[in-house]
Amino acid sequence: LDLSPDECRQTVKDFRKRNPRITGLWRRFDQAIAEAARTDKHFEMELPSGRVIQYFDVGYDPAGRKYSACTERGGEREGIYGAKLVENLVQGTAREVFADILLRLRDTGIEIVFHVHDEVICHAPADRAEEVRREIEEIMRTPPAWMKRLPLAVESAVSGRYTK
């Protein structure tokens, strides 16, 4: 896209206007991180799986008018704000869903060769490839026990080599 700065600002403004639930979630996380900075300097965010993402040494820089925190004890500080926390929540949840799928594939005995982002590459004997493909799709369409109503879709193919 080749957008002018004014077009970029308008695009952001339009998105925020059309998505009040998203921007409301950003604001709730902004408030939560501000509260952590004022009180115990520690912020925890529980993912739907039960895993907890922690932010340490939460603080506010009045000169820069921004919050910062460490994602590991004694680590390097980085800027933190509501929308970034929501992104971490979404990405962390996506990782947990995919990890659950990988474990279920492994437990079924399907041979995982490797995976990239949200893609898994498996090996099966040629005479069972189509059957294994259908089994993989079924496993990948089944949400984790901790998020039973999550709609999942999958695309798959049988190939003699890795393709993109």
Short mmCIF file of C-alpha atoms in Angstrom, two decimals:
data_model
loop_
_atom_site.label_atom_id
_atom_site.label_comp_id
_atom_site.label_asym_id
_atom_site.label_seq_id
_atom_site.Cartn_x
_atom_site.Cartn_y
_atom_site.Cartn_z
CA LEU A 1 0.00 0.00 0.00
CA ASP A 2 1.13 3.50 -0.73
CA LEU A 3 -0.75 5.69 1.77
CA SER A 4 -0.09 9.25 2.76
CA PRO A 5 0.31 10.07 6.46
CA ASP A 6 -3.20 11.56 6.45
CA GLU A 7 -4.64 8.38 4.90
CA CYS A 8 -2.82 6.32 7.53
CA ARG A 9 -4.27 8.40 10.36
CA GLN A 10 -7.75 8.10 8.87
CA THR A 11 -7.40 4.32 8.49
CA VAL A 12 -6.46 4.01 12.17
CA LYS A 13 -9.30 6.31 13.21
CA ASP A 14 -11.80 4.29 11.12
CA PHE A 15 -10.58 1.00 12.58
CA ARG A 16 -10.94 2.28 16.12
CA LYS A 17 -14.41 3.63 15.42
CA ARG A 18 -15.60 0.36 13.87
CA ASN A 19 -14.12 -1.83 16.62
CA PRO A 20 -15.18 -0.47 20.03
CA ARG A 21 -14.90 -3.87 21.73
CA ILE A 22 -11.25 -4.19 20.69
CA THR A 23 -10.35 -0.65 21.71
CA GLY A 24 -12.30 -1.15 24.95
CA LEU A 25 -10.15 -4.22 25.69
CA TRP A 26 -7.03 -2.17 24.97
CA ARG A 27 -8.22 0.45 27.49
CA ARG A 28 -8.94 -2.19 30.16
CA PHE A 29 -5.38 -3.48 29.80
CA ASP A 30 -4.04 0.09 29.83
CA GLN A 31 -5.81 0.55 33.18
CA ALA A 32 -4.52 -2.77 34.52
CA ILE A 33 -0.90 -1.97 33.68
CA ALA A 34 -1.30 1.52 35.22
CA GLU A 35 -2.65 -0.08 38.40
CA ALA A 36 0.30 -2.50 38.51
CA ALA A 37 2.73 0.42 38.14
CA ARG A 38 1.07 2.21 41.08
CA THR A 39 0.89 -0.80 43.39
CA ASP A 40 3.03 -3.96 43.42
CA LYS A 41 4.98 -3.41 40.13
CA HIS A 42 3.91 -6.85 38.91
CA PHE A 43 1.31 -7.75 36.29
CA GLU A 44 0.00 -11.20 35.42
CA MET A 45 -2.19 -12.17 32.51
CA GLU A 46 -3.78 -15.61 32.51
CA LEU A 47 -4.36 -17.21 29.11
CA PRO A 48 -7.44 -19.36 28.48
CA SER A 49 -5.21 -22.45 28.81
CA GLY A 50 -4.31 -21.45 32.38
CA ARG A 51 -0.74 -20.46 31.52
CA VAL A 52 0.26 -17.11 33.01
CA ILE A 53 2.32 -14.44 31.28
CA GLN A 54 4.11 -12.24 33.81
CA TYR A 55 5.47 -8.72 33.57
CA PHE A 56 7.94 -7.60 36.23
CA ASP A 57 9.07 -4.23 37.52
CA VAL A 58 6.17 -2.38 35.90
CA GLY A 59 6.86 1.34 35.93
CA TYR A 60 5.85 4.66 34.46
CA ASP A 61 8.17 7.18 32.83
CA PRO A 62 6.55 10.62 33.21
CA ALA A 63 9.01 12.21 30.77
CA GLY A 64 8.14 9.76 28.00
CA ARG A 65 4.55 9.40 29.26
CA LYS A 66 4.70 5.62 28.88
CA TYR A 67 4.76 2.41 30.88
CA SER A 68 7.45 -0.24 30.73
CA ALA A 69 8.10 -3.67 32.21
CA CYS A 70 10.39 -6.70 32.03
CA THR A 71 9.13 -10.01 30.66
CA GLU A 72 11.65 -11.89 32.80
CA ARG A 73 13.03 -11.09 36.23
CA GLY A 74 16.01 -8.79 35.90
CA GLY A 75 15.50 -8.60 32.15
CA GLU A 76 15.55 -5.61 29.89
CA ARG A 77 12.68 -3.15 30.16
CA GLU A 78 10.42 -2.62 27.17
CA GLY A 79 7.49 -0.35 26.51
CA ILE A 80 4.13 -1.84 27.42
CA TYR A 81 0.60 -0.66 26.73
CA GLY A 82 -2.89 -2.09 26.44
CA ALA A 83 -2.86 -2.99 22.74
CA LYS A 84 0.51 -4.75 23.11
CA LEU A 85 -0.81 -6.76 26.06
CA VAL A 86 -3.83 -7.78 23.97
CA GLU A 87 -1.48 -8.82 21.16
CA ASN A 88 0.51 -10.92 23.65
CA LEU A 89 -2.74 -12.48 24.88
CA VAL A 90 -3.84 -13.35 21.35
CA GLN A 91 -0.44 -14.65 20.19
CA GLY A 92 0.07 -16.59 23.42
CA THR A 93 -3.34 -18.20 23.05
CA ALA A 94 -2.65 -19.09 19.40
CA ARG A 95 0.61 -20.72 20.47
CA GLU A 96 -1.18 -22.71 23.19
CA VAL A 97 -3.84 -23.93 20.73
CA PHE A 98 -1.19 -25.05 18.24
CA ALA A 99 0.92 -26.71 20.95
CA ASP A 100 -2.16 -28.64 22.09
CA ILE A 101 -2.71 -29.82 18.50
CA LEU A 102 0.93 -30.88 18.14
CA LEU A 103 0.73 -32.91 21.35
CA ARG A 104 -2.48 -34.61 20.23
CA LEU A 105 -0.94 -35.43 16.83
CA ARG A 106 2.11 -36.92 18.57
CA ASP A 107 -0.04 -38.88 21.02
CA THR A 108 -1.94 -40.40 18.09
CA GLY A 109 1.33 -41.65 16.65
CA ILE A 110 1.41 -39.31 13.68
CA GLU A 111 5.02 -38.54 12.75
CA ILE A 112 5.65 -34.80 12.89
CA VAL A 113 8.63 -33.86 10.72
CA PHE A 114 8.62 -30.14 11.56
CA HIS A 115 6.30 -27.17 11.99
CA VAL A 116 6.39 -23.52 10.96
CA HIS A 117 4.13 -20.97 12.66
CA ASP A 118 0.65 -22.54 12.30
CA GLU A 119 1.68 -25.22 9.81
CA VAL A 120 2.63 -28.79 10.65
CA ILE A 121 4.40 -31.13 8.23
CA CYS A 122 3.91 -34.82 8.90
CA HIS A 123 5.17 -38.04 7.36
CA ALA A 124 3.04 -41.05 6.48
CA PRO A 125 3.49 -44.11 4.30
CA ALA A 126 2.30 -43.41 0.74
CA ASP A 127 -0.40 -46.08 0.93
CA ARG A 128 -1.91 -44.43 4.06
CA ALA A 129 -1.27 -40.78 3.20
CA GLU A 130 -4.88 -39.85 2.46
CA GLU A 131 -6.17 -41.62 5.59
CA VAL A 132 -3.53 -39.91 7.75
CA ARG A 133 -4.34 -36.53 6.13
CA ARG A 134 -8.01 -36.92 7.13
CA GLU A 135 -6.99 -37.90 10.67
CA ILE A 136 -4.70 -34.86 10.93
CA GLU A 137 -7.53 -32.59 9.76
CA GLU A 138 -9.89 -34.05 12.35
CA ILE A 139 -7.37 -33.52 15.15
CA MET A 140 -6.60 -29.99 13.99
CA ARG A 141 -10.29 -29.08 13.79
CA THR A 142 -10.87 -30.22 17.37
CA PRO A 143 -10.39 -27.38 19.86
CA PRO A 144 -8.47 -27.88 23.10
CA ALA A 145 -10.43 -29.03 26.16
CA TRP A 146 -9.89 -25.62 27.77
CA MET A 147 -11.54 -23.76 24.83
CA LYS A 148 -14.22 -26.14 23.57
CA ARG A 149 -16.18 -23.55 21.54
CA LEU A 150 -13.19 -22.30 19.52
CA PRO A 151 -13.95 -22.64 15.81
CA LEU A 152 -10.97 -24.08 13.96
CA ALA A 153 -10.48 -24.60 10.24
CA VAL A 154 -7.70 -26.40 8.44
CA GLU A 155 -6.35 -26.79 4.94
CA SER A 156 -4.24 -29.81 4.06
CA ALA A 157 -2.62 -31.58 1.16
CA VAL A 158 -0.65 -34.72 0.45
CA SER A 159 2.68 -34.16 -1.27
CA GLY A 160 5.83 -36.09 -1.92
CA ARG A 161 7.88 -33.11 -0.71
CA TYR A 162 7.48 -29.92 1.28
CA THR A 163 5.71 -27.14 -0.62
CA LYS A 164 4.51 -23.72 0.41
#
